[in-house]
Amino acid sequence: MVGILVFLAGICMGSFFHLVGERLPMKRSILFPRSHCEVCQQSLSMVDMLPLVSYVMLQGSCRRCGARLSKLYPIIEFVSGLLFLLIYRVAGFSFEGLFLVLLCSLFVIAVVSDLLYMRIPNVLFLFFFPLFVIYRTFHPLFHWWEGAASLLFCVLMFYTVDRLKPNSMGGADMKLFCVIAFCFGLKAFLIILFLSSVTGMLHAKICSFRADEPFPFVPAIAISFWLYFFGIPIFIQNGI
């Protein structure tokens, strides 16, 4: 029962994450105006905004003008609900669970912004990173200097890469990797960097991006992080 409630809370938060990721890069208020159809500008009723349910009931279309709604809405809502449920299974109602929910919030909002605009505003990192620093100060995974050293290594590595091949990676991608390095250490950073590279290449191949064409890389980082966080412990427990 608790798991179901956590999942429902997750899909509701996913709807909010999508709104933030959609409006923040455009410097629009996340409070006003209320949610509306981008085509006919009709404000949505509470029934129209029920996460997942409304999309199914309306068959993915606006009730008033019939314009097709983006499939990203239900995908983000469902994935957020699933992540909340997995976090609850791993950490329960704890400070570590709250930290993971904040991390989930950052990743999901960043994914939406990257997919829609390939731009993630710095204000998003300025909001979340101090919270991560405070949490890791009181609940460290390792000696205090290891997180700082991992962060420094990450910054120097990406600085060197950018000097050798400018604009080979987006600034937001580097910032997300810096968050991972600081919060989870050098080993996690290197594994997730490798997984992200593989995932990103598969994404580029499937979507037929050219070799020199920019493409959203944050989804690859997010998928790789959660695969690392949830998948590797399962493999270890089962002796794989």
mmCIF file of C-alpha atoms in Angstrom:
data_model
loop_
_atom_site.group_PDB
_atom_site.id
_atom_site.type_symbol
_atom_site.label_atom_id
_atom_site.label_comp_id
_atom_site.label_asym_id
_atom_site.label_seq_id
_atom_site.Cartn_x
_atom_site.Cartn_y
_atom_site.Cartn_z
ATOM 1 C CA MET A 1 0.000 0.000 0.000
ATOM 2 C CA VAL A 2 2.800 2.405 0.936
ATOM 3 C CA GLY A 3 4.601 1.565 -2.295
ATOM 4 C CA ILE A 4 1.502 2.478 -4.321
ATOM 5 C CA LEU A 5 1.218 5.829 -2.526
ATOM 6 C CA VAL A 6 4.911 6.529 -3.158
ATOM 7 C CA PHE A 7 4.459 5.694 -6.857
ATOM 8 C CA LEU A 8 1.441 8.018 -7.104
ATOM 9 C CA ALA A 9 3.384 10.787 -5.365
ATOM 10 C CA GLY A 10 6.192 10.202 -7.859
ATOM 11 C CA ILE A 11 4.002 10.567 -10.934
ATOM 12 C CA CYS A 12 2.482 13.754 -9.489
ATOM 13 C CA MET A 13 5.973 15.142 -8.903
ATOM 14 C CA GLY A 14 6.907 14.025 -12.418
ATOM 15 C CA SER A 15 4.183 16.279 -13.796
ATOM 16 C CA PHE A 16 5.682 19.164 -11.826
ATOM 17 C CA PHE A 17 9.214 18.285 -12.952
ATOM 18 C CA HIS A 18 8.085 18.441 -16.573
ATOM 19 C CA LEU A 19 6.569 21.879 -16.020
ATOM 20 C CA VAL A 20 9.789 23.160 -14.402
ATOM 21 C CA GLY A 21 11.978 21.647 -17.102
ATOM 22 C CA GLU A 22 9.764 23.165 -19.787
ATOM 23 C CA ARG A 23 9.532 26.693 -18.335
ATOM 24 C CA LEU A 24 12.809 27.302 -16.506
ATOM 25 C CA PRO A 25 15.115 27.486 -19.573
ATOM 26 C CA MET A 26 12.698 29.981 -21.156
ATOM 27 C CA LYS A 27 12.765 32.127 -17.975
ATOM 28 C CA ARG A 28 9.036 31.678 -17.483
ATOM 29 C CA SER A 29 7.358 31.499 -14.086
ATOM 30 C CA ILE A 30 6.625 27.995 -12.845
ATOM 31 C CA LEU A 31 3.536 29.338 -11.070
ATOM 32 C CA PHE A 32 1.884 31.586 -13.654
ATOM 33 C CA PRO A 33 0.144 31.215 -15.981
ATOM 34 C CA ARG A 34 -1.523 27.951 -15.025
ATOM 35 C CA SER A 35 -1.019 24.918 -17.250
ATOM 36 C CA HIS A 36 -2.630 25.311 -20.655
ATOM 37 C CA CYS A 37 -2.685 23.928 -24.186
ATOM 38 C CA GLU A 38 0.227 25.412 -26.136
ATOM 39 C CA VAL A 39 -1.884 25.476 -29.321
ATOM 40 C CA CYS A 40 -5.259 26.948 -28.331
ATOM 41 C CA GLN A 41 -4.057 28.468 -25.005
ATOM 42 C CA GLN A 42 -7.042 26.959 -23.162
ATOM 43 C CA SER A 43 -6.343 26.597 -19.425
ATOM 44 C CA LEU A 44 -6.464 23.003 -18.250
ATOM 45 C CA SER A 45 -8.970 21.888 -15.637
ATOM 46 C CA MET A 46 -8.008 19.680 -12.703
ATOM 47 C CA VAL A 47 -9.426 16.675 -14.575
ATOM 48 C CA ASP A 48 -7.177 17.452 -17.540
ATOM 49 C CA MET A 49 -4.097 17.554 -15.326
ATOM 50 C CA LEU A 50 -4.394 14.179 -13.596
ATOM 51 C CA PRO A 51 -0.968 12.583 -14.184
ATOM 52 C CA LEU A 52 -1.069 9.646 -16.633
ATOM 53 C CA VAL A 53 -4.855 9.291 -16.265
ATOM 54 C CA SER A 54 -5.692 12.464 -18.204
ATOM 55 C CA TYR A 55 -3.393 11.543 -21.075
ATOM 56 C CA VAL A 56 -5.103 8.155 -21.423
ATOM 57 C CA MET A 57 -8.626 9.585 -21.032
ATOM 58 C CA LEU A 58 -7.997 12.302 -23.634
ATOM 59 C CA GLN A 59 -6.141 9.845 -25.902
ATOM 60 C CA GLY A 60 -3.143 12.158 -25.961
ATOM 61 C CA SER A 61 -5.062 15.160 -27.353
ATOM 62 C CA CYS A 62 -6.288 18.543 -26.141
ATOM 63 C CA ARG A 63 -9.943 18.373 -25.082
ATOM 64 C CA ARG A 64 -10.761 21.685 -26.822
ATOM 65 C CA CYS A 65 -8.756 21.827 -30.072
ATOM 66 C CA GLY A 66 -7.676 18.216 -30.504
ATOM 67 C CA ALA A 67 -3.969 19.068 -30.810
ATOM 68 C CA ARG A 68 -1.708 16.114 -30.091
ATOM 69 C CA LEU A 69 0.062 16.230 -26.740
ATOM 70 C CA SER A 70 3.711 15.307 -26.379
ATOM 71 C CA LYS A 71 4.381 11.706 -25.312
ATOM 72 C CA LEU A 72 7.061 13.143 -23.058
ATOM 73 C CA TYR A 73 4.389 14.053 -20.469
ATOM 74 C CA PRO A 74 3.299 10.485 -19.583
ATOM 75 C CA ILE A 75 6.835 9.129 -19.987
ATOM 76 C CA ILE A 76 8.290 11.603 -17.474
ATOM 77 C CA GLU A 77 5.399 11.036 -15.064
ATOM 78 C CA PHE A 78 5.716 7.246 -15.187
ATOM 79 C CA VAL A 79 9.522 7.252 -14.931
ATOM 80 C CA SER A 80 9.378 9.636 -11.954
ATOM 81 C CA GLY A 81 6.870 7.383 -10.213
ATOM 82 C CA LEU A 82 9.074 4.354 -10.867
ATOM 83 C CA LEU A 83 12.185 6.118 -9.569
ATOM 84 C CA PHE A 84 10.383 7.244 -6.419
ATOM 85 C CA LEU A 85 9.252 3.664 -5.835
ATOM 86 C CA LEU A 86 12.765 2.268 -6.353
ATOM 87 C CA ILE A 87 14.232 4.912 -4.044
ATOM 88 C CA TYR A 88 11.682 3.972 -1.388
ATOM 89 C CA ARG A 89 12.598 0.293 -1.772
ATOM 90 C CA VAL A 90 16.292 1.072 -1.348
ATOM 91 C CA ALA A 91 16.311 3.841 1.265
ATOM 92 C CA GLY A 92 12.791 4.016 2.715
ATOM 93 C CA PHE A 93 11.762 7.176 4.537
ATOM 94 C CA SER A 94 15.212 8.382 5.544
ATOM 95 C CA PHE A 95 17.598 11.266 4.964
ATOM 96 C CA GLU A 96 19.345 9.170 2.311
ATOM 97 C CA GLY A 97 15.973 8.665 0.654
ATOM 98 C CA LEU A 98 15.351 12.429 0.713
ATOM 99 C CA PHE A 99 18.787 13.022 -0.803
ATOM 100 C CA LEU A 100 18.024 10.552 -3.605
ATOM 101 C CA VAL A 101 14.650 12.209 -4.239
ATOM 102 C CA LEU A 102 16.424 15.567 -4.622
ATOM 103 C CA LEU A 103 18.910 13.951 -6.980
ATOM 104 C CA CYS A 104 16.026 12.398 -8.922
ATOM 105 C CA SER A 105 14.387 15.821 -9.153
ATOM 106 C CA LEU A 106 17.545 17.361 -10.609
ATOM 107 C CA PHE A 107 17.980 14.579 -13.154
ATOM 108 C CA VAL A 108 14.365 14.528 -14.351
ATOM 109 C CA ILE A 109 14.129 18.321 -14.727
ATOM 110 C CA ALA A 110 17.474 18.377 -16.529
ATOM 111 C CA VAL A 111 16.362 15.580 -18.878
ATOM 112 C CA VAL A 112 13.194 17.477 -19.825
ATOM 113 C CA SER A 113 15.103 20.717 -20.464
ATOM 114 C CA ASP A 114 17.766 18.924 -22.494
ATOM 115 C CA LEU A 115 15.244 17.072 -24.641
ATOM 116 C CA LEU A 116 13.172 20.193 -25.307
ATOM 117 C CA TYR A 117 15.839 22.875 -25.654
ATOM 118 C CA MET A 118 19.288 21.277 -25.201
ATOM 119 C CA ARG A 119 19.807 23.953 -22.569
ATOM 120 C CA ILE A 120 19.812 23.675 -18.784
ATOM 121 C CA PRO A 121 19.935 26.936 -16.786
ATOM 122 C CA ASN A 122 22.611 27.347 -14.124
ATOM 123 C CA VAL A 123 19.955 28.288 -11.569
ATOM 124 C CA LEU A 124 18.958 24.617 -11.426
ATOM 125 C CA PHE A 125 22.442 23.596 -10.268
ATOM 126 C CA LEU A 126 22.725 26.605 -7.973
ATOM 127 C CA PHE A 127 19.560 25.441 -6.205
ATOM 128 C CA PHE A 128 20.408 21.748 -5.827
ATOM 129 C CA PHE A 129 24.199 21.610 -5.400
ATOM 130 C CA PRO A 130 24.358 23.453 -2.029
ATOM 131 C CA LEU A 131 21.765 20.978 -0.704
ATOM 132 C CA PHE A 132 23.958 18.075 -1.823
ATOM 133 C CA VAL A 133 27.017 19.643 -0.193
ATOM 134 C CA ILE A 134 25.153 20.091 3.101
ATOM 135 C CA TYR A 135 23.861 16.517 3.041
ATOM 136 C CA ARG A 136 27.211 14.931 2.190
ATOM 137 C CA THR A 137 28.870 17.022 4.914
ATOM 138 C CA PHE A 138 26.686 15.388 7.575
ATOM 139 C CA HIS A 139 26.238 12.009 5.850
ATOM 140 C CA PRO A 140 29.502 11.312 4.008
ATOM 141 C CA LEU A 141 30.112 8.131 1.995
ATOM 142 C CA PHE A 142 33.864 8.528 2.443
ATOM 143 C CA HIS A 143 36.460 10.888 3.926
ATOM 144 C CA TRP A 144 35.524 14.539 3.389
ATOM 145 C CA TRP A 145 38.468 15.172 1.082
ATOM 146 C CA GLU A 146 37.597 12.329 -1.327
ATOM 147 C CA GLY A 147 34.483 14.058 -2.628
ATOM 148 C CA ALA A 148 36.399 17.311 -3.117
ATOM 149 C CA ALA A 149 39.275 15.460 -4.815
ATOM 150 C CA SER A 150 36.862 13.635 -7.126
ATOM 151 C CA LEU A 151 35.204 16.931 -8.006
ATOM 152 C CA LEU A 152 38.591 18.528 -8.730
ATOM 153 C CA PHE A 153 39.629 15.585 -10.920
ATOM 154 C CA CYS A 154 36.336 15.861 -12.834
ATOM 155 C CA VAL A 155 36.748 19.606 -13.398
ATOM 156 C CA LEU A 156 40.372 19.282 -14.548
ATOM 157 C CA MET A 157 39.540 16.385 -16.868
ATOM 158 C CA PHE A 158 36.694 18.213 -18.590
ATOM 159 C CA TYR A 159 38.759 21.409 -18.763
ATOM 160 C CA THR A 160 41.520 19.495 -20.549
ATOM 161 C CA VAL A 161 39.046 17.842 -22.919
ATOM 162 C CA ASP A 162 37.467 21.198 -23.730
ATOM 163 C CA ARG A 163 40.871 22.729 -24.438
ATOM 164 C CA LEU A 164 41.825 19.872 -26.753
ATOM 165 C CA LYS A 165 38.427 19.669 -28.463
ATOM 166 C CA PRO A 166 36.226 22.705 -27.742
ATOM 167 C CA ASN A 167 32.479 22.186 -27.356
ATOM 168 C CA SER A 168 32.826 18.401 -27.439
ATOM 169 C CA MET A 169 30.550 18.208 -24.392
ATOM 170 C CA GLY A 170 27.854 20.538 -23.112
ATOM 171 C CA GLY A 171 28.386 22.573 -19.974
ATOM 172 C CA ALA A 172 25.315 21.064 -18.293
ATOM 173 C CA ASP A 173 26.631 17.551 -18.959
ATOM 174 C CA MET A 174 29.886 18.460 -17.221
ATOM 175 C CA LYS A 175 28.024 19.960 -14.259
ATOM 176 C CA LEU A 176 25.972 16.785 -13.811
ATOM 177 C CA PHE A 177 29.133 14.693 -13.846
ATOM 178 C CA CYS A 178 30.642 17.046 -11.252
ATOM 179 C CA VAL A 179 27.596 16.461 -9.017
ATOM 180 C CA ILE A 180 28.040 12.699 -9.401
ATOM 181 C CA ALA A 181 31.789 12.892 -8.689
ATOM 182 C CA PHE A 182 31.287 14.966 -5.541
ATOM 183 C CA CYS A 183 28.394 12.931 -4.139
ATOM 184 C CA PHE A 184 29.519 9.402 -5.056
ATOM 185 C CA GLY A 185 33.262 9.536 -5.622
ATOM 186 C CA LEU A 186 35.765 8.954 -8.410
ATOM 187 C CA LYS A 187 34.960 5.281 -9.031
ATOM 188 C CA ALA A 188 31.254 5.964 -9.543
ATOM 189 C CA PHE A 189 32.057 8.930 -11.779
ATOM 190 C CA LEU A 190 34.320 6.883 -14.067
ATOM 191 C CA ILE A 191 31.853 3.992 -14.329
ATOM 192 C CA ILE A 192 28.930 6.327 -15.073
ATOM 193 C CA LEU A 193 31.047 8.267 -17.586
ATOM 194 C CA PHE A 194 31.769 5.010 -19.434
ATOM 195 C CA LEU A 195 28.130 3.872 -19.320
ATOM 196 C CA SER A 196 26.977 7.309 -20.486
ATOM 197 C CA SER A 197 29.347 7.203 -23.445
ATOM 198 C CA VAL A 198 27.986 3.832 -24.533
ATOM 199 C CA THR A 199 24.365 4.876 -23.962
ATOM 200 C CA GLY A 200 24.920 8.178 -25.748
ATOM 201 C CA MET A 201 26.446 6.451 -28.786
ATOM 202 C CA LEU A 202 23.486 4.068 -28.964
ATOM 203 C CA HIS A 203 21.089 7.011 -28.721
ATOM 204 C CA ALA A 204 22.916 8.884 -31.489
ATOM 205 C CA LYS A 205 22.955 5.771 -33.675
ATOM 206 C CA ILE A 206 19.257 4.976 -33.189
ATOM 207 C CA CYS A 207 18.192 8.582 -33.796
ATOM 208 C CA SER A 208 20.592 8.929 -36.779
ATOM 209 C CA PHE A 209 22.486 11.963 -35.471
ATOM 210 C CA ARG A 210 25.516 12.958 -37.529
ATOM 211 C CA ALA A 211 28.962 12.594 -35.955
ATOM 212 C CA ASP A 212 29.346 16.385 -35.637
ATOM 213 C CA GLU A 213 25.725 17.087 -34.675
ATOM 214 C CA PRO A 214 24.893 18.010 -31.051
ATOM 215 C CA PHE A 215 22.285 15.851 -29.364
ATOM 216 C CA PRO A 216 20.728 15.637 -25.871
ATOM 217 C CA PHE A 217 23.250 13.793 -23.691
ATOM 218 C CA VAL A 218 21.665 14.324 -20.272
ATOM 219 C CA PRO A 219 19.223 11.386 -20.748
ATOM 220 C CA ALA A 220 22.231 9.105 -21.287
ATOM 221 C CA ILE A 221 23.834 10.375 -18.055
ATOM 222 C CA ALA A 222 20.578 9.925 -16.116
ATOM 223 C CA ILE A 223 19.976 6.395 -17.431
ATOM 224 C CA SER A 224 23.585 5.430 -16.688
ATOM 225 C CA PHE A 225 23.467 6.832 -13.173
ATOM 226 C CA TRP A 226 20.301 4.985 -12.187
ATOM 227 C CA LEU A 227 21.560 1.831 -13.883
ATOM 228 C CA TYR A 228 24.717 2.138 -11.795
ATOM 229 C CA PHE A 229 22.836 2.945 -8.602
ATOM 230 C CA PHE A 230 20.105 0.307 -8.842
ATOM 231 C CA GLY A 231 21.588 -2.261 -11.240
ATOM 232 C CA ILE A 232 25.118 -2.890 -10.004
ATOM 233 C CA PRO A 233 24.064 -3.702 -6.381
ATOM 234 C CA ILE A 234 21.607 -6.281 -7.806
ATOM 235 C CA PHE A 235 24.368 -7.864 -9.896
ATOM 236 C CA ILE A 236 26.662 -7.995 -6.847
ATOM 237 C CA GLN A 237 23.982 -9.533 -4.622
ATOM 238 C CA ASN A 238 23.322 -12.241 -7.202
ATOM 239 C CA GLY A 239 26.988 -12.929 -7.809
ATOM 240 C CA ILE A 240 26.903 -11.751 -11.431
#
